[in-house]
Amino acid sequence: MIKSKLNIFIKVVLLFAVCTTTLCACSVENLFDYYLNENNVGSVYADNISAHFIDIGQGDSIFIELPNHECMLIDAGIANKGEYIENYIISTGYDTIDYLIATHPHADHIGSMDYIVSNMDIGSIYMPKVSTTTKTYERLLEAVQEKGMKIKSARAGMSIVDEEDLNVDILAPVEIDEGELNNCSIIIKITYESDSYLFIGDAEKEELSTVTADMSADVLKVGHHGSRTSTTEEFLEEVNPEYAVISCGIDNDYGHPHEEAVSLLNEFNVEYYRTDLQGTIKITSDGSRNYSVTTEK
Ligand SMILES: [Zn+2]
């Protein structure tokens, strides 16, 4: 009896050893594939900043490679896109997320964030301190709790990265509007030497008017999927962007992007891109305002 148990034990150990070796071999091979494949989508560990506006349909998910070799994911909506977002990040050469940002707890921004938290290594998580009762939100909180992590509550004035030539700053929420989750959106500005990027989640004009920090930026993630309630003349005057990205789904139910928002972008001569028409959009710059944009289609 004892002998047969010992035999089983030895077999299990051997099987485990074989599996582990196979797994290791696979991941090493993947790593080499990445470095050998010239068509890889990322620029792992380059001294550039790259923002990938991942096409996930009617929602937001933006992966950012920072020039200090850290990375950030702003939002992971909609539902059932977790594996897709994870694979996209892995294809850029990263397998961990240093900073995970949930701009606000709507399903088109956190729909797959529970998957990301459960399946990837995360450095820190930032969310606005506002709660909601949706299952999606509860699933995310459960995933964070199971991982033994704590959420940092994002407020205007906080700094995520503060280095000589690289700053990742939280400009909003300035105040919490319990009645309108969109207006609790975390607004992030990244400044890398002369380059600047502004990500405003679904902030509407009411929240945007509360921001006191400098919102001027070369690249703007257009608010609320191109809704007329976010893109106003006053806001575009303040940001004065050169490039903008609208993240929305093909033929979405909301009519995003709204015609008024698109006309304003045209009026301000902003070179804008749309994930519904062009798929995933990647904007890269080198710190001296040399921007390059690549689109999936
Ligand atoms: Zn949204």
mmCIF file of C-alpha atoms and ligand atoms in Angstrom:
data_model
loop_
_atom_site.group_PDB
_atom_site.id
_atom_site.type_symbol
_atom_site.label_atom_id
_atom_site.label_comp_id
_atom_site.label_asym_id
_atom_site.label_seq_id
_atom_site.Cartn_x
_atom_site.Cartn_y
_atom_site.Cartn_z
ATOM 1 C CA MET A 1 0.000 0.000 0.000
ATOM 2 C CA ILE A 2 2.717 2.402 1.058
ATOM 3 C CA LYS A 3 4.836 1.352 -1.904
ATOM 4 C CA SER A 4 2.059 2.026 -4.415
ATOM 5 C CA LYS A 5 1.373 5.452 -2.864
ATOM 6 C CA LEU A 6 5.084 6.215 -3.176
ATOM 7 C CA ASN A 7 4.996 5.134 -6.848
ATOM 8 C CA ILE A 8 2.065 7.448 -7.538
ATOM 9 C CA PHE A 9 3.878 10.255 -5.736
ATOM 10 C CA ILE A 10 7.012 9.734 -7.856
ATOM 11 C CA LYS A 11 4.923 9.645 -11.059
ATOM 12 C CA VAL A 12 3.158 12.885 -10.088
ATOM 13 C CA VAL A 13 6.486 14.585 -9.344
ATOM 14 C CA LEU A 14 7.922 13.399 -12.683
ATOM 15 C CA LEU A 15 4.813 14.549 -14.567
ATOM 16 C CA PHE A 16 5.013 17.944 -12.878
ATOM 17 C CA ALA A 17 8.700 18.228 -13.796
ATOM 18 C CA VAL A 18 7.973 17.391 -17.461
ATOM 19 C CA CYS A 19 5.065 19.895 -17.581
ATOM 20 C CA THR A 20 7.121 22.655 -15.989
ATOM 21 C CA THR A 21 9.998 22.085 -18.412
ATOM 22 C CA THR A 22 7.581 22.150 -21.380
ATOM 23 C CA LEU A 23 5.965 25.361 -20.118
ATOM 24 C CA CYS A 24 9.350 27.021 -19.603
ATOM 25 C CA ALA A 25 10.455 25.954 -23.063
ATOM 26 C CA CYS A 26 7.264 27.457 -24.536
ATOM 27 C CA SER A 27 7.632 30.810 -22.835
ATOM 28 C CA VAL A 28 11.291 31.092 -23.805
ATOM 29 C CA GLU A 29 10.309 30.287 -27.385
ATOM 30 C CA ASN A 30 7.581 32.978 -27.256
ATOM 31 C CA LEU A 31 10.103 35.463 -25.990
ATOM 32 C CA PHE A 32 12.432 34.701 -28.877
ATOM 33 C CA ASP A 33 9.515 34.849 -31.328
ATOM 34 C CA TYR A 34 8.861 38.347 -30.056
ATOM 35 C CA TYR A 35 12.386 39.575 -30.480
ATOM 36 C CA LEU A 36 12.823 37.888 -33.851
ATOM 37 C CA ASN A 37 9.499 39.028 -35.273
ATOM 38 C CA GLU A 38 9.946 42.402 -36.923
ATOM 39 C CA ASN A 39 6.192 42.817 -37.232
ATOM 40 C CA ASN A 40 5.545 42.808 -33.512
ATOM 41 C CA VAL A 41 3.126 45.561 -32.493
ATOM 42 C CA GLY A 42 5.136 46.842 -29.579
ATOM 43 C CA SER A 43 8.416 48.535 -28.965
ATOM 44 C CA VAL A 44 9.315 46.900 -25.702
ATOM 45 C CA TYR A 45 11.758 48.898 -23.625
ATOM 46 C CA ALA A 46 12.329 51.567 -26.257
ATOM 47 C CA ASP A 47 12.884 55.102 -24.975
ATOM 48 C CA ASN A 48 9.620 56.145 -26.585
ATOM 49 C CA ILE A 49 6.146 56.524 -25.247
ATOM 50 C CA SER A 50 3.440 54.527 -27.021
ATOM 51 C CA ALA A 51 -0.297 54.665 -26.445
ATOM 52 C CA HIS A 52 -2.255 51.760 -27.902
ATOM 53 C CA PHE A 53 -5.989 52.481 -28.178
ATOM 54 C CA ILE A 54 -7.134 48.873 -28.353
ATOM 55 C CA ASP A 55 -10.222 48.275 -30.470
ATOM 56 C CA ILE A 56 -12.567 46.402 -28.161
ATOM 57 C CA GLY A 57 -15.846 47.752 -29.562
ATOM 58 C CA GLN A 58 -18.006 50.253 -27.662
ATOM 59 C CA GLY A 59 -15.668 50.852 -24.711
ATOM 60 C CA ASP A 60 -12.203 51.978 -23.688
ATOM 61 C CA SER A 61 -8.956 50.094 -23.177
ATOM 62 C CA ILE A 62 -5.694 51.936 -23.639
ATOM 63 C CA PHE A 63 -2.323 50.314 -23.052
ATOM 64 C CA ILE A 64 0.599 52.670 -22.556
ATOM 65 C CA GLU A 65 4.284 51.836 -22.761
ATOM 66 C CA LEU A 66 6.123 54.440 -20.742
ATOM 67 C CA PRO A 67 9.670 55.504 -21.617
ATOM 68 C CA ASN A 68 10.860 54.434 -18.134
ATOM 69 C CA HIS A 69 9.984 50.855 -19.204
ATOM 70 C CA GLU A 70 6.930 50.698 -16.982
ATOM 71 C CA CYS A 71 3.464 50.293 -18.437
ATOM 72 C CA MET A 72 -0.090 51.285 -17.722
ATOM 73 C CA LEU A 73 -3.552 50.090 -18.697
ATOM 74 C CA ILE A 74 -6.328 52.680 -18.647
ATOM 75 C CA ASP A 75 -9.660 50.810 -18.567
ATOM 76 C CA ALA A 76 -10.536 47.292 -19.638
ATOM 77 C CA GLY A 77 -14.078 47.424 -20.973
ATOM 78 C CA ILE A 78 -16.310 45.787 -22.281
ATOM 79 C CA ALA A 79 -17.245 42.331 -20.964
ATOM 80 C CA ASN A 80 -15.538 39.220 -22.379
ATOM 81 C CA LYS A 81 -12.544 41.106 -23.768
ATOM 82 C CA GLY A 82 -10.131 40.240 -20.944
ATOM 83 C CA GLU A 83 -8.237 37.549 -22.806
ATOM 84 C CA TYR A 84 -8.061 39.711 -25.926
ATOM 85 C CA ILE A 85 -6.617 42.650 -23.951
ATOM 86 C CA GLU A 86 -4.188 40.348 -22.110
ATOM 87 C CA ASN A 87 -2.956 38.819 -25.385
ATOM 88 C CA TYR A 88 -2.576 42.250 -26.924
ATOM 89 C CA ILE A 89 -0.420 43.401 -24.008
ATOM 90 C CA ILE A 90 1.671 40.221 -24.208
ATOM 91 C CA SER A 91 2.171 40.824 -27.954
ATOM 92 C CA THR A 92 3.870 44.126 -27.091
ATOM 93 C CA GLY A 93 6.396 42.224 -24.967
ATOM 94 C CA TYR A 94 4.967 43.082 -21.535
ATOM 95 C CA ASP A 95 3.513 40.517 -19.165
ATOM 96 C CA THR A 96 2.760 42.700 -16.153
ATOM 97 C CA ILE A 97 0.896 45.969 -15.651
ATOM 98 C CA ASP A 98 2.572 48.496 -13.368
ATOM 99 C CA TYR A 99 -0.404 50.829 -13.141
ATOM 100 C CA LEU A 100 -3.994 49.758 -13.713
ATOM 101 C CA ILE A 101 -6.509 52.595 -13.970
ATOM 102 C CA ALA A 102 -10.291 52.190 -13.845
ATOM 103 C CA THR A 103 -11.425 55.664 -14.918
ATOM 104 C CA HIS A 104 -14.960 55.073 -13.574
ATOM 105 C CA PRO A 105 -17.064 52.004 -12.778
ATOM 106 C CA HIS A 106 -19.157 51.673 -15.954
ATOM 107 C CA ALA A 107 -19.156 48.304 -17.739
ATOM 108 C CA ASP A 108 -17.688 49.736 -20.959
ATOM 109 C CA HIS A 109 -14.575 50.661 -18.902
ATOM 110 C CA ILE A 110 -14.315 47.909 -16.291
ATOM 111 C CA GLY A 111 -16.241 45.099 -18.034
ATOM 112 C CA SER A 112 -13.171 42.854 -18.282
ATOM 113 C CA MET A 113 -11.075 44.331 -15.508
ATOM 114 C CA ASP A 114 -11.818 41.462 -13.101
ATOM 115 C CA TYR A 115 -10.205 39.107 -15.645
ATOM 116 C CA ILE A 116 -7.142 41.369 -15.963
ATOM 117 C CA VAL A 117 -6.749 41.584 -12.170
ATOM 118 C CA SER A 118 -7.142 37.815 -11.735
ATOM 119 C CA ASN A 119 -4.870 36.811 -14.619
ATOM 120 C CA MET A 120 -2.055 39.355 -14.750
ATOM 121 C CA ASP A 121 0.525 40.718 -12.340
ATOM 122 C CA ILE A 122 -0.547 44.219 -11.318
ATOM 123 C CA GLY A 123 1.580 46.807 -9.518
ATOM 124 C CA SER A 124 -1.130 49.181 -8.330
ATOM 125 C CA ILE A 125 -4.786 49.918 -9.049
ATOM 126 C CA TYR A 126 -6.350 53.383 -9.149
ATOM 127 C CA MET A 127 -10.084 54.073 -9.096
ATOM 128 C CA PRO A 128 -12.250 57.050 -8.184
ATOM 129 C CA LYS A 129 -13.797 56.627 -4.741
ATOM 130 C CA VAL A 130 -17.359 56.123 -5.896
ATOM 131 C CA SER A 131 -19.386 52.959 -5.649
ATOM 132 C CA THR A 132 -22.122 51.360 -7.679
ATOM 133 C CA THR A 133 -24.161 48.195 -7.253
ATOM 134 C CA THR A 134 -23.605 46.498 -10.607
ATOM 135 C CA LYS A 135 -22.433 42.889 -10.821
ATOM 136 C CA THR A 136 -19.498 44.025 -12.998
ATOM 137 C CA TYR A 137 -18.295 46.356 -10.259
ATOM 138 C CA GLU A 138 -18.761 43.712 -7.552
ATOM 139 C CA ARG A 139 -16.817 41.164 -9.628
ATOM 140 C CA LEU A 140 -13.937 43.629 -9.945
ATOM 141 C CA LEU A 141 -13.875 44.315 -6.200
ATOM 142 C CA GLU A 142 -13.929 40.558 -5.503
ATOM 143 C CA ALA A 143 -11.010 39.991 -7.903
ATOM 144 C CA VAL A 144 -9.009 42.766 -6.180
ATOM 145 C CA GLN A 145 -9.812 41.345 -2.749
ATOM 146 C CA GLU A 146 -8.903 37.786 -3.780
ATOM 147 C CA LYS A 147 -5.563 39.083 -4.990
ATOM 148 C CA GLY A 148 -4.969 40.753 -1.614
ATOM 149 C CA MET A 149 -4.545 44.162 -3.234
ATOM 150 C CA LYS A 150 -5.760 47.588 -2.134
ATOM 151 C CA ILE A 151 -7.260 50.196 -4.452
ATOM 152 C CA LYS A 152 -5.710 53.662 -4.459
ATOM 153 C CA SER A 153 -8.475 56.262 -4.577
ATOM 154 C CA ALA A 154 -7.603 58.706 -7.311
ATOM 155 C CA ARG A 155 -7.926 62.433 -6.651
ATOM 156 C CA ALA A 156 -6.789 65.527 -8.509
ATOM 157 C CA GLY A 157 -3.252 66.470 -7.531
ATOM 158 C CA MET A 158 -1.945 62.909 -7.164
ATOM 159 C CA SER A 159 1.123 61.844 -9.082
ATOM 160 C CA ILE A 160 1.594 58.294 -10.401
ATOM 161 C CA VAL A 161 5.056 58.804 -11.881
ATOM 162 C CA ASP A 162 7.213 61.767 -10.950
ATOM 163 C CA GLU A 163 10.563 61.675 -12.717
ATOM 164 C CA GLU A 164 12.771 64.350 -14.236
ATOM 165 C CA ASP A 165 11.530 63.930 -17.802
ATOM 166 C CA LEU A 166 8.375 61.879 -17.222
ATOM 167 C CA ASN A 167 5.247 62.772 -15.271
ATOM 168 C CA VAL A 168 2.012 60.872 -14.978
ATOM 169 C CA ASP A 169 -0.433 63.098 -13.124
ATOM 170 C CA ILE A 170 -4.028 62.739 -12.019
ATOM 171 C CA LEU A 171 -5.929 65.954 -12.865
ATOM 172 C CA ALA A 172 -9.394 64.748 -11.842
ATOM 173 C CA PRO A 173 -11.736 63.889 -10.181
ATOM 174 C CA VAL A 174 -11.606 67.169 -8.313
ATOM 175 C CA GLU A 175 -14.877 66.287 -6.611
ATOM 176 C CA ILE A 176 -17.052 63.181 -6.591
ATOM 177 C CA ASP A 177 -20.450 63.415 -8.284
ATOM 178 C CA GLU A 178 -22.309 60.391 -6.854
ATOM 179 C CA GLY A 179 -25.191 60.978 -9.245
ATOM 180 C CA GLU A 180 -23.156 60.807 -12.469
ATOM 181 C CA LEU A 181 -20.383 58.220 -12.670
ATOM 182 C CA ASN A 182 -19.066 59.671 -15.943
ATOM 183 C CA ASN A 183 -18.240 62.853 -14.060
ATOM 184 C CA CYS A 184 -16.127 60.945 -11.543
ATOM 185 C CA SER A 185 -13.753 59.874 -14.352
ATOM 186 C CA ILE A 186 -10.060 59.846 -13.603
ATOM 187 C CA ILE A 187 -8.296 62.280 -15.935
ATOM 188 C CA ILE A 188 -4.647 61.499 -16.562
ATOM 189 C CA LYS A 189 -2.016 63.633 -18.204
ATOM 190 C CA ILE A 190 1.298 62.132 -19.249
ATOM 191 C CA THR A 191 4.157 64.488 -20.001
ATOM 192 C CA TYR A 192 7.344 63.070 -21.485
ATOM 193 C CA GLU A 193 9.892 65.802 -22.193
ATOM 194 C CA SER A 194 8.062 67.929 -24.841
ATOM 195 C CA ASP A 195 5.274 65.405 -25.487
ATOM 196 C CA SER A 196 1.918 65.322 -23.754
ATOM 197 C CA TYR A 197 -1.065 62.972 -23.716
ATOM 198 C CA LEU A 198 -4.450 63.535 -22.048
ATOM 199 C CA PHE A 199 -6.859 60.703 -21.198
ATOM 200 C CA ILE A 200 -10.227 61.852 -19.906
ATOM 201 C CA GLY A 201 -12.339 58.683 -19.611
ATOM 202 C CA ASP A 202 -16.003 59.650 -20.003
ATOM 203 C CA ALA A 203 -15.690 63.065 -18.327
ATOM 204 C CA GLU A 204 -18.454 65.380 -19.496
ATOM 205 C CA LYS A 205 -18.270 69.163 -19.689
ATOM 206 C CA GLU A 206 -19.474 69.467 -16.037
ATOM 207 C CA GLU A 207 -16.430 67.555 -14.729
ATOM 208 C CA LEU A 208 -14.049 69.152 -17.245
ATOM 209 C CA SER A 209 -15.044 72.601 -15.961
ATOM 210 C CA THR A 210 -13.877 71.659 -12.432
ATOM 211 C CA VAL A 211 -10.290 70.880 -13.522
ATOM 212 C CA THR A 212 -7.854 73.581 -12.483
ATOM 213 C CA ALA A 213 -4.634 71.921 -13.703
ATOM 214 C CA ASP A 214 -3.232 72.558 -17.177
ATOM 215 C CA MET A 215 -5.030 70.232 -19.605
ATOM 216 C CA SER A 216 -3.136 71.268 -22.748
ATOM 217 C CA ALA A 217 -1.867 68.219 -24.626
ATOM 218 C CA ASP A 218 -0.716 67.118 -28.068
ATOM 219 C CA VAL A 219 -2.724 63.884 -27.956
ATOM 220 C CA LEU A 220 -6.277 63.700 -26.619
ATOM 221 C CA LYS A 221 -8.312 60.592 -25.846
ATOM 222 C CA VAL A 222 -11.665 62.125 -26.754
ATOM 223 C CA GLY A 223 -14.122 62.007 -23.862
ATOM 224 C CA HIS A 224 -17.119 59.679 -23.656
ATOM 225 C CA HIS A 225 -16.587 57.972 -27.028
ATOM 226 C CA GLY A 226 -17.091 61.207 -28.947
ATOM 227 C CA SER A 227 -20.259 62.342 -27.192
ATOM 228 C CA ARG A 228 -21.406 65.946 -27.725
ATOM 229 C CA THR A 229 -21.611 66.208 -23.917
ATOM 230 C CA SER A 230 -17.820 66.003 -23.581
ATOM 231 C CA THR A 231 -16.246 67.677 -26.611
ATOM 232 C CA THR A 232 -16.945 71.400 -26.482
ATOM 233 C CA GLU A 233 -15.345 74.418 -28.082
ATOM 234 C CA GLU A 234 -14.138 75.665 -24.703
ATOM 235 C CA PHE A 235 -12.495 72.327 -23.889
ATOM 236 C CA LEU A 236 -10.745 72.031 -27.266
ATOM 237 C CA GLU A 237 -9.474 75.577 -26.882
ATOM 238 C CA GLU A 238 -7.980 74.604 -23.539
ATOM 239 C CA VAL A 239 -6.391 71.317 -24.646
ATOM 240 C CA ASN A 240 -5.455 72.464 -28.151
ATOM 241 C CA PRO A 241 -4.635 68.918 -29.311
ATOM 242 C CA GLU A 242 -2.839 68.003 -32.496
ATOM 243 C CA TYR A 243 -4.094 64.416 -32.493
ATOM 244 C CA ALA A 244 -7.196 62.814 -31.018
ATOM 245 C CA VAL A 245 -8.580 59.315 -30.742
ATOM 246 C CA ILE A 246 -12.243 58.387 -30.460
ATOM 247 C CA SER A 247 -12.794 54.939 -28.980
ATOM 248 C CA CYS A 248 -16.201 53.574 -29.998
ATOM 249 C CA GLY A 249 -17.901 50.561 -31.581
ATOM 250 C CA ILE A 250 -19.209 50.190 -35.142
ATOM 251 C CA ASP A 251 -22.886 51.247 -35.404
ATOM 252 C CA ASN A 252 -23.177 51.668 -31.643
ATOM 253 C CA ASP A 253 -26.553 52.369 -30.002
ATOM 254 C CA TYR A 254 -25.511 55.826 -28.804
ATOM 255 C CA GLY A 255 -24.688 57.327 -32.188
ATOM 256 C CA HIS A 256 -21.080 57.914 -31.024
ATOM 257 C CA PRO A 257 -19.204 59.824 -32.158
ATOM 258 C CA HIS A 258 -21.748 62.630 -32.321
ATOM 259 C CA GLU A 259 -21.636 64.831 -35.389
ATOM 260 C CA GLU A 260 -21.174 67.973 -33.265
ATOM 261 C CA ALA A 261 -18.011 66.532 -31.667
ATOM 262 C CA VAL A 262 -16.559 65.476 -35.026
ATOM 263 C CA SER A 263 -17.283 68.906 -36.569
ATOM 264 C CA LEU A 264 -15.538 70.616 -33.672
ATOM 265 C CA LEU A 265 -12.453 68.401 -34.122
ATOM 266 C CA ASN A 266 -12.456 69.366 -37.816
ATOM 267 C CA GLU A 267 -12.932 73.023 -36.973
ATOM 268 C CA PHE A 268 -9.900 72.919 -34.656
ATOM 269 C CA ASN A 269 -7.845 71.092 -37.334
ATOM 270 C CA VAL A 270 -7.293 68.099 -35.068
ATOM 271 C CA GLU A 271 -6.015 64.975 -36.809
ATOM 272 C CA TYR A 272 -8.391 62.427 -35.334
ATOM 273 C CA TYR A 273 -8.669 58.668 -35.501
ATOM 274 C CA ARG A 274 -11.563 56.292 -34.728
ATOM 275 C CA THR A 275 -11.309 52.744 -33.435
ATOM 276 C CA ASP A 276 -14.660 51.838 -35.056
ATOM 277 C CA LEU A 277 -13.263 52.674 -38.501
ATOM 278 C CA GLN A 278 -9.519 52.078 -38.092
ATOM 279 C CA GLY A 279 -9.304 49.338 -35.461
ATOM 280 C CA THR A 280 -6.535 49.558 -32.877
ATOM 281 C CA ILE A 281 -4.622 52.837 -33.055
ATOM 282 C CA LYS A 282 -1.080 53.281 -31.812
ATOM 283 C CA ILE A 283 0.522 56.684 -31.239
ATOM 284 C CA THR A 284 4.236 56.800 -30.495
ATOM 285 C CA SER A 285 6.510 59.731 -29.731
ATOM 286 C CA ASP A 286 10.112 60.238 -28.694
ATOM 287 C CA GLY A 287 9.922 63.177 -26.290
ATOM 288 C CA SER A 288 10.581 65.821 -28.928
ATOM 289 C CA ARG A 289 7.099 66.048 -30.482
ATOM 290 C CA ASN A 290 7.855 63.583 -33.257
ATOM 291 C CA TYR A 291 4.587 61.675 -33.292
ATOM 292 C CA SER A 292 3.843 58.669 -35.448
ATOM 293 C CA VAL A 293 0.445 57.051 -35.778
ATOM 294 C CA THR A 294 -0.263 53.525 -36.971
ATOM 295 C CA THR A 295 -3.691 52.016 -37.420
ATOM 296 C CA GLU A 296 -4.822 48.429 -37.708
ATOM 297 C CA LYS A 297 -6.978 49.161 -40.794
HETATM 298 ZN ZN ZN B 1 -17.799 54.859 -21.637
#
